[in-house]
Coordinates of C-alpha atoms in Angstrom, one line a residue:
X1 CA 22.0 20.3 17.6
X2 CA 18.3 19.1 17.3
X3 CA 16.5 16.1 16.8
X4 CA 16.4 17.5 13.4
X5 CA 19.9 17.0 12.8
X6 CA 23.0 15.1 12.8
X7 CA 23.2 13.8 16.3
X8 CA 19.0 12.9 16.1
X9 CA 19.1 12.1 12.8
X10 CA 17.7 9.1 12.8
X11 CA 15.6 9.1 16.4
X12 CA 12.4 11.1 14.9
X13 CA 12.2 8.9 11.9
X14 CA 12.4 5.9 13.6
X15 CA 10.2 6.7 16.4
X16 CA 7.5 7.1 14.0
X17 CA 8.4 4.7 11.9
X18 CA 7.7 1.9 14.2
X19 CA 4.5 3.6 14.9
X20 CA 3.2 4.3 11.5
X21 CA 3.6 1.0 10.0
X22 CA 3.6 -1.1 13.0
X23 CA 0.6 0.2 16.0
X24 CA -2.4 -1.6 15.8
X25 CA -0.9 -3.4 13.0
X26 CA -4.2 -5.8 12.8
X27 CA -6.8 -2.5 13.2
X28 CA -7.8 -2.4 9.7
X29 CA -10.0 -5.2 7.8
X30 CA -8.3 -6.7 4.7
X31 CA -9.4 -6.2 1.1
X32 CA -9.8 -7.7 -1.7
X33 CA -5.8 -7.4 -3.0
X34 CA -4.6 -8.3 0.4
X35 CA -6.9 -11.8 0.3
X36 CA -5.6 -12.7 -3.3
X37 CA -2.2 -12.3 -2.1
X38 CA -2.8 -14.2 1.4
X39 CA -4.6 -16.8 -0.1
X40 CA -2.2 -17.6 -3.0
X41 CA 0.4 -17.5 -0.2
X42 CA -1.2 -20.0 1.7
X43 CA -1.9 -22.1 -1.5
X44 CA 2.1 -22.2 -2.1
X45 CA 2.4 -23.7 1.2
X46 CA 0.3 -26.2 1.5
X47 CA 0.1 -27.3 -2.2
X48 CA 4.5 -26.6 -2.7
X49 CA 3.2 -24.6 -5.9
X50 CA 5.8 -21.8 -5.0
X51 CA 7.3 -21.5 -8.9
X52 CA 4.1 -21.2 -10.3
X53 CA 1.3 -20.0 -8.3
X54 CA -2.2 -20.5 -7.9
X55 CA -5.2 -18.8 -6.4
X56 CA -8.5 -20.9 -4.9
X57 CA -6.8 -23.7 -7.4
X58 CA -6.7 -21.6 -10.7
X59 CA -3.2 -20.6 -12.5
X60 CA -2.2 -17.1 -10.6
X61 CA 0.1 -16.1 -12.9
X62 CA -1.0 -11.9 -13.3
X63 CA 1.0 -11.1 -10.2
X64 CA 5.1 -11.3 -9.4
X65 CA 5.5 -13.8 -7.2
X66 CA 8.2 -11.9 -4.4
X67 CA 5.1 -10.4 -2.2
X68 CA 3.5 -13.5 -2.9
X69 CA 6.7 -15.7 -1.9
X70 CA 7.1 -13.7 1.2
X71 CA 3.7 -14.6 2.2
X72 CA 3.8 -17.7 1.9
X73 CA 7.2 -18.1 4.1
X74 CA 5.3 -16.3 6.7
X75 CA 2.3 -18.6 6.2
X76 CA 4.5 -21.7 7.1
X77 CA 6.2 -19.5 10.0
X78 CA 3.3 -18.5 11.8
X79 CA -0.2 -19.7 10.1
X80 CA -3.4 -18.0 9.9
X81 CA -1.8 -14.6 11.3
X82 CA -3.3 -11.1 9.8
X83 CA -0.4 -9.4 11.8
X84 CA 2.2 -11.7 10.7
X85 CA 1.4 -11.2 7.4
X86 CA 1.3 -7.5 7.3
X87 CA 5.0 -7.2 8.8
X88 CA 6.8 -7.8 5.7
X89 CA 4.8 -5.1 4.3
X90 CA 5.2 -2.7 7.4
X91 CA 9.0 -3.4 7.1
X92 CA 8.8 -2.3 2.9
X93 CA 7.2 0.7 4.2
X94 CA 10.0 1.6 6.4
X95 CA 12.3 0.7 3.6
X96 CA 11.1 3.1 1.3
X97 CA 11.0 6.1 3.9
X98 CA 14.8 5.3 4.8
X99 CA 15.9 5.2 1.3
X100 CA 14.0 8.3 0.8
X101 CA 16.0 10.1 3.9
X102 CA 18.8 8.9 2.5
X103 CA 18.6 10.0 -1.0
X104 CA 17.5 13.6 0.5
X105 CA 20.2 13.9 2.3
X106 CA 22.6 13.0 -0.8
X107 CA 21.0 15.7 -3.0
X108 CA 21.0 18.6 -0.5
X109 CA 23.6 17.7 1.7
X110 CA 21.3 18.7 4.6
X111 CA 20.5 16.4 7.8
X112 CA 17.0 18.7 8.1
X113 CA 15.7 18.5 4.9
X114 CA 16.5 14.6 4.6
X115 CA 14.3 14.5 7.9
X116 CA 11.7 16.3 6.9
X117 CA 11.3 15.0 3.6
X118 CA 10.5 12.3 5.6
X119 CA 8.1 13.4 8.1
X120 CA 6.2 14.5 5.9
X121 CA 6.7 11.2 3.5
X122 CA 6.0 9.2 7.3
X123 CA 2.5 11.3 7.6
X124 CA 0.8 10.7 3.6
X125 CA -2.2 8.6 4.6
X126 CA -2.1 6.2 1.3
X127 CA 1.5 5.4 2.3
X128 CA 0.0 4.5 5.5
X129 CA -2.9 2.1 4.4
X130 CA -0.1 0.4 1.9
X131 CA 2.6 0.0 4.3
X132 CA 0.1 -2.3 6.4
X133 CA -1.5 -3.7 3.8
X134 CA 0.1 -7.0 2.7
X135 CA -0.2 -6.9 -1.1
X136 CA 2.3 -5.5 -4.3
X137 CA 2.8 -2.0 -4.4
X138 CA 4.4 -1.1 -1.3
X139 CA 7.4 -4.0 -2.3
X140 CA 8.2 -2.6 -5.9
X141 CA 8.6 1.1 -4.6
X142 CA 10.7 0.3 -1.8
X143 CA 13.0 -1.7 -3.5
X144 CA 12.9 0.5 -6.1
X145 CA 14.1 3.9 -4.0
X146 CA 16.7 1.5 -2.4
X147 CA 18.3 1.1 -6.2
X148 CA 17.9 5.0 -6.6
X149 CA 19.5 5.6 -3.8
X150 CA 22.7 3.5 -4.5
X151 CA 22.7 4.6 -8.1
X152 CA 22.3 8.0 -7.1
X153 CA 25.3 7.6 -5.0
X154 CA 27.5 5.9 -7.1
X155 CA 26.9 8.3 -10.0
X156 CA 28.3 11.2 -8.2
X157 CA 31.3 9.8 -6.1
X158 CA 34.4 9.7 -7.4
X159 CA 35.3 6.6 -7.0
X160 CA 33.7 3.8 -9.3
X161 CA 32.0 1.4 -7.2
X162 CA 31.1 -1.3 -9.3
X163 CA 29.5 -2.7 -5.5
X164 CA 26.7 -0.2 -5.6
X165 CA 25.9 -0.6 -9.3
X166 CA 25.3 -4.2 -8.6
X167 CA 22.9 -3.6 -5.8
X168 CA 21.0 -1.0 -7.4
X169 CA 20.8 -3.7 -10.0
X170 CA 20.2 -6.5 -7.6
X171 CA 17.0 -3.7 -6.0
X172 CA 15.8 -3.2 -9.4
X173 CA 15.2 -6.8 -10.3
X174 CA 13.6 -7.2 -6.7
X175 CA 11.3 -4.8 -8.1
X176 CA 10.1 -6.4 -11.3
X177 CA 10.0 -9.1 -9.5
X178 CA 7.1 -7.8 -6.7
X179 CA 5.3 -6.0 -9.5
X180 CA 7.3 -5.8 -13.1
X181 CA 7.6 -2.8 -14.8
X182 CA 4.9 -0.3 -12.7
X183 CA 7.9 1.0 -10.2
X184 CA 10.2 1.2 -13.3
X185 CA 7.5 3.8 -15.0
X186 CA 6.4 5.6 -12.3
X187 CA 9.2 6.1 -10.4
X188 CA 12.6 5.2 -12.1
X189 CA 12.1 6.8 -15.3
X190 CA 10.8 10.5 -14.2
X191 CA 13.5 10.0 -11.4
X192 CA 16.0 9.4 -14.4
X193 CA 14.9 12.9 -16.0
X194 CA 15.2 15.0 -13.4
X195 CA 18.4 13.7 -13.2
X196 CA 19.5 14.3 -16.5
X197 CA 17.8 17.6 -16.8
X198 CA 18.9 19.0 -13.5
X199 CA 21.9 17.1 -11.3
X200 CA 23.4 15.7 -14.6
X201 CA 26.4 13.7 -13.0
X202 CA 29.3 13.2 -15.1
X203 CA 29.2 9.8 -16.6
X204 CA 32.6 9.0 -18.2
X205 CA 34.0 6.0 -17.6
X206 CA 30.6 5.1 -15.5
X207 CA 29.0 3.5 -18.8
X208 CA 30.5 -0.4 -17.6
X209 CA 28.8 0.2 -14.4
X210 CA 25.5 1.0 -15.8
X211 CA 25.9 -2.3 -18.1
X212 CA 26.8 -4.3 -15.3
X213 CA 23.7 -2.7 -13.5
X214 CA 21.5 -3.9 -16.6
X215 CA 22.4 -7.5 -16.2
X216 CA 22.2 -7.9 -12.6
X217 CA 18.6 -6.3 -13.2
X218 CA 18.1 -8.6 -16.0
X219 CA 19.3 -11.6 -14.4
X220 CA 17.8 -11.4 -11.0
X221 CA 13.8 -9.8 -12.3
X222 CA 13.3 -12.1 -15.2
X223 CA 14.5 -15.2 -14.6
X224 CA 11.0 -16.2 -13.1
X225 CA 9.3 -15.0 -16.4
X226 CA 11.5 -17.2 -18.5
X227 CA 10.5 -20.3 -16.3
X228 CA 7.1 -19.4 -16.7
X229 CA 6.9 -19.2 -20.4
X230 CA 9.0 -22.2 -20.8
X231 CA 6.4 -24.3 -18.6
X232 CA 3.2 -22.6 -19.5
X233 CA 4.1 -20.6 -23.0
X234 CA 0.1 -20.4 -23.4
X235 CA -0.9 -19.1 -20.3
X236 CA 2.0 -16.9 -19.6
X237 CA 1.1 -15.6 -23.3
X238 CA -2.5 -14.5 -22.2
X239 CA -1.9 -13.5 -18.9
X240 CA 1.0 -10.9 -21.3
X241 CA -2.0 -10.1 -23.9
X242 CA -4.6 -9.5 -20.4
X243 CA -1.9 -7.3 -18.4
X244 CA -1.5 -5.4 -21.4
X245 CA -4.6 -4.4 -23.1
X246 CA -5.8 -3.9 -19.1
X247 CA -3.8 -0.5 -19.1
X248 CA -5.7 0.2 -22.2
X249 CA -9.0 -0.7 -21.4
X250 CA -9.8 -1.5 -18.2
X251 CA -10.5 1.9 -15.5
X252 CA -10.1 3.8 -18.1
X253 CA -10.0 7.6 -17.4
X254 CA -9.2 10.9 -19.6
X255 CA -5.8 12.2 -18.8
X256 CA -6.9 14.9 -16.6
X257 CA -8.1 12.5 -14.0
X258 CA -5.2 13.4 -11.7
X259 CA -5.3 16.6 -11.5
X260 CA -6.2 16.1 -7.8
X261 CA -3.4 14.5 -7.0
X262 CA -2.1 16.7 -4.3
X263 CA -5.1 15.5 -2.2
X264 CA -3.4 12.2 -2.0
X265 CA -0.7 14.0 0.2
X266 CA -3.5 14.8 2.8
X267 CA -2.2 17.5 5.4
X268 CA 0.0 18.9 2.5
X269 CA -2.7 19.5 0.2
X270 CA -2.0 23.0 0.5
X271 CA 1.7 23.4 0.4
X272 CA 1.9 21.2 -3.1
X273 CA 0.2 23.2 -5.3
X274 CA 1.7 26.3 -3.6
X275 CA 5.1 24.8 -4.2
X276 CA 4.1 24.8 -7.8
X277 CA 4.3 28.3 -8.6
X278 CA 7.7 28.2 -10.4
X279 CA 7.7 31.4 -11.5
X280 CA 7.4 32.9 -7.7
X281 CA 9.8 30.1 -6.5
X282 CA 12.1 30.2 -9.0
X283 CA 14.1 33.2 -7.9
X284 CA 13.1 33.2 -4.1
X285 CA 13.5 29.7 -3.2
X286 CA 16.8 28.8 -1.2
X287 CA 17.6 25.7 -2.4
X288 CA 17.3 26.0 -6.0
X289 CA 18.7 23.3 -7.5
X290 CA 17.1 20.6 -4.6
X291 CA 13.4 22.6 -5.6
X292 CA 14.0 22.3 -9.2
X293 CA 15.2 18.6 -9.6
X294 CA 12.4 17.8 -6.9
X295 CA 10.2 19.8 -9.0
X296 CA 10.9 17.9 -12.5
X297 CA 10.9 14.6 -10.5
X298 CA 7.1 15.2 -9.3
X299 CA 6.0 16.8 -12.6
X300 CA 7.8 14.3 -15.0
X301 CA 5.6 11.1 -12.6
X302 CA 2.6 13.0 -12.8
X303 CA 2.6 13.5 -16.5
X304 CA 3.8 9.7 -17.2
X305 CA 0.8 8.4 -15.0
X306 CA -1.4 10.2 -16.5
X307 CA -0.5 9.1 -19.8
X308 CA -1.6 5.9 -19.3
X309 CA -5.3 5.1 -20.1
X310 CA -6.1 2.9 -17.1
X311 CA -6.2 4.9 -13.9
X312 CA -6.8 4.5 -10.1
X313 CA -6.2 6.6 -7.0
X314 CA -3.6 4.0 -5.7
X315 CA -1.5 4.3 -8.7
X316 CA -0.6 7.8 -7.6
X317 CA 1.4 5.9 -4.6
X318 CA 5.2 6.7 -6.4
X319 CA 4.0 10.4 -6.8
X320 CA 4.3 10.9 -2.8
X321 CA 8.3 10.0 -2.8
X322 CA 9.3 12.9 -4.8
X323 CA 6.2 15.6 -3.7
X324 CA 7.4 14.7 0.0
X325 CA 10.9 15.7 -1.0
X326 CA 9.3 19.0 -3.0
X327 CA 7.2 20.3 -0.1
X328 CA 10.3 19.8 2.1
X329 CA 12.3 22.3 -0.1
X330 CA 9.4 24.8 0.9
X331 CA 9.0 24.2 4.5
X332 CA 13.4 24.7 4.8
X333 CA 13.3 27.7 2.8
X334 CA 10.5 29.1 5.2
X335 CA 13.5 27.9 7.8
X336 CA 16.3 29.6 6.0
X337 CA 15.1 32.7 5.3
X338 CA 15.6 35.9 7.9
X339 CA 13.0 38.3 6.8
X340 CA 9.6 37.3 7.2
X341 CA 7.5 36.2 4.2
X342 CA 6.1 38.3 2.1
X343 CA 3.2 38.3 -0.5
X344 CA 2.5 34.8 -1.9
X345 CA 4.8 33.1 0.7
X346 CA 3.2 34.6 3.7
X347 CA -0.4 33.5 2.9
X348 CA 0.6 30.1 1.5
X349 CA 2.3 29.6 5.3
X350 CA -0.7 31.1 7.1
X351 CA -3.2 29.4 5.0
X352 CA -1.8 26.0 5.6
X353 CA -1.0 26.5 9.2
X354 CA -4.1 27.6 10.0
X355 CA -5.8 25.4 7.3
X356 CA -4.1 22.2 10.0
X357 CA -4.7 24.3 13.1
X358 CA -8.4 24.1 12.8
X359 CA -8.3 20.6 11.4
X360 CA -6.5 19.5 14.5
X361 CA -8.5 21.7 16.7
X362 CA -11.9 19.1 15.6
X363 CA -9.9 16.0 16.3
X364 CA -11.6 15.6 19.7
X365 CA -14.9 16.9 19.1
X366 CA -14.8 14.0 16.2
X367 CA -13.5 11.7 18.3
X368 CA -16.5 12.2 20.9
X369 CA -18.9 12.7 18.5
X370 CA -18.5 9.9 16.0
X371 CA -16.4 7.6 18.4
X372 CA -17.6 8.0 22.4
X373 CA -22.0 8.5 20.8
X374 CA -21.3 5.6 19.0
X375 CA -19.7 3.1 21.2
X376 CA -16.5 2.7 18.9
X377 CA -14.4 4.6 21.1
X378 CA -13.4 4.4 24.6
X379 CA -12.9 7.1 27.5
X380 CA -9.4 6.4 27.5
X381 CA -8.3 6.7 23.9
X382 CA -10.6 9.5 23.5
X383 CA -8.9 11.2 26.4
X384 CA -5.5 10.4 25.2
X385 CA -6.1 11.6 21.7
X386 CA -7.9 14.5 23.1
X387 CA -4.2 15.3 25.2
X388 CA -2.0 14.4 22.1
X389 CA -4.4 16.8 19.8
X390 CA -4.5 19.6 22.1
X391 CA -0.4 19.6 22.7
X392 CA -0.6 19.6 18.7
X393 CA -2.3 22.3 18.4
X394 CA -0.8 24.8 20.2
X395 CA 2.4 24.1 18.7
X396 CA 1.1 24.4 15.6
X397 CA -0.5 27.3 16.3
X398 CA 2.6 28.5 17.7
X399 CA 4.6 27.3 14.3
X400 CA 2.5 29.1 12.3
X401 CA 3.1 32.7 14.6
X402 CA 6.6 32.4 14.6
X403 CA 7.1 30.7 11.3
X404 CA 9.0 27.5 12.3
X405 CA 8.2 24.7 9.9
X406 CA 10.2 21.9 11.9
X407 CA 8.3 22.6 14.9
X408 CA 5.0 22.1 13.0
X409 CA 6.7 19.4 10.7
X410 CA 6.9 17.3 14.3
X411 CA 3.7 18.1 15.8
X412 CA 2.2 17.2 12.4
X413 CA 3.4 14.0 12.7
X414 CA 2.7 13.7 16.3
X415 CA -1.0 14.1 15.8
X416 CA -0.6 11.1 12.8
X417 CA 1.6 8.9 15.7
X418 CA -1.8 9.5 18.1
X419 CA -4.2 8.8 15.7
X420 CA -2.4 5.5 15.1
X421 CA -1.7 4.5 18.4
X422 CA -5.1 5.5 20.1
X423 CA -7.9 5.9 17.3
X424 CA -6.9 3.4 14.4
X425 CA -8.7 0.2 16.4
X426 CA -12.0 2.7 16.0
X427 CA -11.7 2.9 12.3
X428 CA -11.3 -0.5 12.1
X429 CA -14.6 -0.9 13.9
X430 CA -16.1 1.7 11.6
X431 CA -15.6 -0.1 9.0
X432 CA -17.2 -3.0 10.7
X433 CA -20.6 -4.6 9.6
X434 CA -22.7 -5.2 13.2
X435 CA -25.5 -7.9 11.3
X436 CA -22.2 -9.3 10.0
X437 CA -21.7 -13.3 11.0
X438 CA -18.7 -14.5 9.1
X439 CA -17.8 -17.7 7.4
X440 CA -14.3 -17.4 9.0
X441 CA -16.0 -19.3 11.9
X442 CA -15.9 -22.2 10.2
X443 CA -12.4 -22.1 9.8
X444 CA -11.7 -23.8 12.6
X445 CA -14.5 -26.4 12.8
X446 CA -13.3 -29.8 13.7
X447 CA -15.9 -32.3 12.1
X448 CA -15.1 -29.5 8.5
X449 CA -11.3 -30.2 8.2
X450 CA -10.4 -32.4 5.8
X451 CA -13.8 -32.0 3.5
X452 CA -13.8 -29.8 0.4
X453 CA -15.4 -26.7 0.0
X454 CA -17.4 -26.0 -3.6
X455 CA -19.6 -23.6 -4.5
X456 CA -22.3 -23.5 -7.7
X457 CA -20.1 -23.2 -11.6
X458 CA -22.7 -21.2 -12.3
X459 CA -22.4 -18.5 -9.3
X460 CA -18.8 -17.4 -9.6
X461 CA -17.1 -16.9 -5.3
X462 CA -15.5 -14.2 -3.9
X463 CA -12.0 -14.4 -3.2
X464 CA -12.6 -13.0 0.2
X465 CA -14.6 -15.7 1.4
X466 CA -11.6 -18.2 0.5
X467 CA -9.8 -16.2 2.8
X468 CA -11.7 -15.8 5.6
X469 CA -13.1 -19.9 5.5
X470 CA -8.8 -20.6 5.0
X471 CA -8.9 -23.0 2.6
X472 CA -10.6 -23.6 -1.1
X473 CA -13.6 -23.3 -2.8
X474 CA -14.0 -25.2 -5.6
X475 CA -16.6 -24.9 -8.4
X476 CA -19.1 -27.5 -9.0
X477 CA -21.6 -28.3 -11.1
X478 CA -24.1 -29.0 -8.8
X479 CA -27.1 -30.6 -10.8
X480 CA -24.6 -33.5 -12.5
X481 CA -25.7 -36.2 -10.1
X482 CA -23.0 -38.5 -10.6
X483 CA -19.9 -35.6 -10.0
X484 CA -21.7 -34.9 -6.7
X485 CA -21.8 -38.2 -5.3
X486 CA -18.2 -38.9 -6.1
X487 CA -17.4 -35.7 -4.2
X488 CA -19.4 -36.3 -0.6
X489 CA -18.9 -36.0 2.1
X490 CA -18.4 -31.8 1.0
X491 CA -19.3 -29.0 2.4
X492 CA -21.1 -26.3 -0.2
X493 CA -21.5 -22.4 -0.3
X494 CA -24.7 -21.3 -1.9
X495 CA -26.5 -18.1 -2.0
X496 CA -29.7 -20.1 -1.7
X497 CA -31.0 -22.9 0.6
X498 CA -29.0 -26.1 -0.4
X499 CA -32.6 -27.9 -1.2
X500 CA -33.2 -24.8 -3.8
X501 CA -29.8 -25.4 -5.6
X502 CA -28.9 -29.0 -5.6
X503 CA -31.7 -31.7 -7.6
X504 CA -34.5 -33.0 -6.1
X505 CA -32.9 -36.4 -6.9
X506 CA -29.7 -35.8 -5.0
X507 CA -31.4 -34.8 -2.1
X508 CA -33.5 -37.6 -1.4
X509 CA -30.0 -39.4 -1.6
X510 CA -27.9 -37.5 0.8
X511 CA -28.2 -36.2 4.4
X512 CA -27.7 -32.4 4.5
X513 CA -26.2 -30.2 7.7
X514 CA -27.2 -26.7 7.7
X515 CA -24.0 -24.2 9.1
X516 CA -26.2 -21.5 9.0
X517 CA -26.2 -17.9 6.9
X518 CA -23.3 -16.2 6.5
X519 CA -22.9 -12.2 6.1
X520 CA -19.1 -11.2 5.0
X521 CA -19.7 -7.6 4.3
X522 CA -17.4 -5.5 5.8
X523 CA -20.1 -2.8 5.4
X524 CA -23.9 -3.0 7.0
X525 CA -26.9 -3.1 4.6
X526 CA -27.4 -0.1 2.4
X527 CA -23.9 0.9 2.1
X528 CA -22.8 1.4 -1.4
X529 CA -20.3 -1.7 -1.5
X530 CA -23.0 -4.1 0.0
X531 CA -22.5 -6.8 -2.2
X532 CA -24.9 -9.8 -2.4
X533 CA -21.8 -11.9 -3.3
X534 CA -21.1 -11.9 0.3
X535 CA -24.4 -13.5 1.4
X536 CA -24.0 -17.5 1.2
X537 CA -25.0 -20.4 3.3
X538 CA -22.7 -23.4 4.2
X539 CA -24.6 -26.8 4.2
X540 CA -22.6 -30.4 5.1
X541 CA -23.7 -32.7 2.2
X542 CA -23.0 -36.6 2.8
X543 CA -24.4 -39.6 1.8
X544 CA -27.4 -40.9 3.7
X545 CA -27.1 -43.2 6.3

């Protein structure tokens, strides 16, 4: 027995687990999803607006509220905590990689393939970035491979358990409820035609189960909707009509756009689109039936996202559950068979070993040359990395010689666990802006708490800045007299001098305290996303003594 089955079956996993989503949990700076969400969390708290939400004061109804919920009850738990907040999220992502183990192991019966479905699930870098991330998507994929799971299960037992069909149920509306309908689309419904076109369970006297499954879904996912439209029918009604016509209009992209999408599976680049050759695999592959249902499962997503007009990168996120569980099928078969690839097979193996081996082999001269030259790195996580890389690489090397996929399966993974433990803090860093001077400082300025922030009507405010200052920043119409007296003392952000935005009139009135200039770009000047938006001064306004 290995770590690869029963007795270790779930020691690998959860060894890296815990470091995928949880190392250096803080390394990375937020974006702009992560600040909506943390900011209409914090709004819920401290304004008790947790049925119907609102972001920097406005309506925030284009979101499910679950993530949203769940950050605000780690708002009121620990406040003002990146970390905290990115541990619900870190926990979906090891969710979603237990289900998928589990469901693995349902479908070929086999302890190895569940585990290296997955490893190589546990080493997809978007999975990575969105499992410590705190924001929607990872939620309504988790929950949603959770409900696949049980349904899966339940389907082919039996036994009727009407138990499971109310938790898949139960999962499902958990889903709809973090994002409605994407994880139902992307990942349910190609799921559901795989298994209809290839495991077809037998569903007689299964059809009250399903029902039952159907109102538990119902019941627990819309029941916040139905609130919503009964207390704001009009802006419920909009926010519909924008979500909507988005898909239709909004990124749009011609429905070829993803035909990169095995890039998104990073060191397994090479090994998806091999593992698309059906006519070649099709009468060699060992496990036929797991390779085909895998195979519809990834093709069927692939096709439905690209269907829709409005595409992104990040939507491709469902697409890695079922490719993980394809390019398993591959690497097993390269386990199962006895004589030595041939052909096709043999250069697809050596391609991608050696394709990682060198890869792997420039880890540490990267490391030095980007990290150590540039002061982003130190000596001992250079040196660390440089070990971890090195003991990598000869297994890999090794793997590839000898053909034994689990062996490079784990020091695949091994080389993501280092990266993670030792390097993240230095991608984090950068990603950092060295002119930058944050108005997060001001978060925590004593003679500031208690004042309202505003900024200009007429200059719209990033929703990042109301994160990082922690509190709102209202618009203002800064040249009616009259609205700004009634407001002072306030603090304003302006992308010019406070004398160049408010009246002449005003100013002779009031006393004005400059805070300074304030640079929130996670970039430095002349980067692409160096946004202008991000360059504000904070001035005190009160009335004149």
């Amino acid at each position: 027995m290995t770590l690869f089955t029963k007795k270790g079956h779930w020691l690998l996993p959860g060894l890296f687990m815990l470091i995928t989503f949880f190392a250096n949990l803080d390394a990375l700076p937020t974006d702009i999803m992560e600040s909506r969400n943390i900011v209409t969390g914090r709004e819920m708290v401290s304004d008790g607006n947790w049925l119907v939400p609102t972001m920097n004061g406005e309506l925030r109804l284009e979101k499910p509220p679950l993530p949203t919920w769940i950050s605000g009850i780690v708002e009121s738990i620990v406040p003002n905590s990146l970390t905290a907040q990115r541990v619900p999220a870190a926990m979906m992502g090891c969710l979603w990689t237990i289900y998928l183990l589990l469901l693995a192991r349902i479908v070929a019966r086999r302890d190895d393939y569940a585990i290296t479905a997955a490893m190589v699930f546990l080493t997809c870098y978007n999975l990575i970035l969105m499992g410590r991330s705190a924001t929607w998507d990872i939620y309504c994929h988790a929950f949603m491979m959770a409900a696949i799971y049980y349904l899966t299960r339940t389907l082919f037992e039996n036994r009727h358990s009407l138990r499971r069909f109310v938790l898949a149920g139960a999962l499902m509306g958990l889903s709809f409820l973090s994002k409605g309908p994407v994880a139902f689309y992307a990942l349910l419904l190609p799921y559901l035609v795989a298994l209809a076109t290839v495991l077809r369970p037998k569903m007689s006297g299964k059809w009250a189960g399903v029902a039952l499954m159907i109102l538990v879904m119902t019941a627990v996912g819309a029941w916040w909707y139905v609130y919503l439209w009964g207390l704001h029918p009009i802006e419920a009604s909009q926010v519909f009509h924008k979500e909507t016509s988005s898909w239709a209009d909004h990124n749009t992209r011609p429905w070829y756009y993803y035909w990169r999408f095995f890039l998104e599976m990073g060191v397994w680049a090479v090994l998806v689109p091999g593992a698309l050759a059906v006519g070649y695999w099709r009468r060699r592959v060992t496990l036929k039936r797991e390779y085909v249902f895998t195979l519809t499962w990834t093709v069927a997503c692939l096709v439905l996202l690209s269907l829709i007009p409005e595409k992104k990168t990040r939507y491709l996120l469902p697409l890695l559950a079922p490719c993980s569980m394809l390019v398993a099928t591959i690497l097993i078969h390269f386990r199962m068979t006895k004589t030595k690839p041939v052909g096709f097979a043999k250069w697809l193996w050596r391609i991608n070993g050696w394709t990682t081996a060198t890869v792997v082999a420039a880890i540490p001269v990267l490391g030095y040359y980007f990290g150590i030259r540039k002061g982003i790195v130190g000596w001992t996580a250079e040196t660390l990395m440089t070990l971890v890389a090195l003991s990598a690489l000869a297994a890999i090397i090794r793997a590839t010689r000898r053909r034994q996929p689990l062996l490079y399966v784990g020091a695949v993974t091994t080389v993501f666990a280092g990266i993670e433990l030792f390097m993240l803090p230095a991608v984090g860093n950068a990603f950092g802006n060295p002119q930058g001077r944050s108005i997060h400082r001001l978060a925590d300025r004593t003679e500031l708490k208690g004042l309202p922030f505003y900024h200009s009507d007429s200059q719209p405010i990033r929703i990042e800045l109301v994160y990082e200052v922690g509190r709102k920043i209202l618009p203002l119409n800064l040249h009616d007299e009259r609205l700004v007296m009634s407001r002072l003392p306030m603090v304003i952000v302006t992308q010019g001098y406070a004398r160049e935005e408010l009246p002449a009139a005003l100013i002779e009135k009031t006393d004005t305290v400059s805070y300074g200039y304030f640079d929130d770009n996670k970039r430095p000047k002349g980067y692409k996303h160096y946004n202008k938006a991000f360059l504000n001064y904070v001035t005190l306004v009160k009335n004149k003594k």
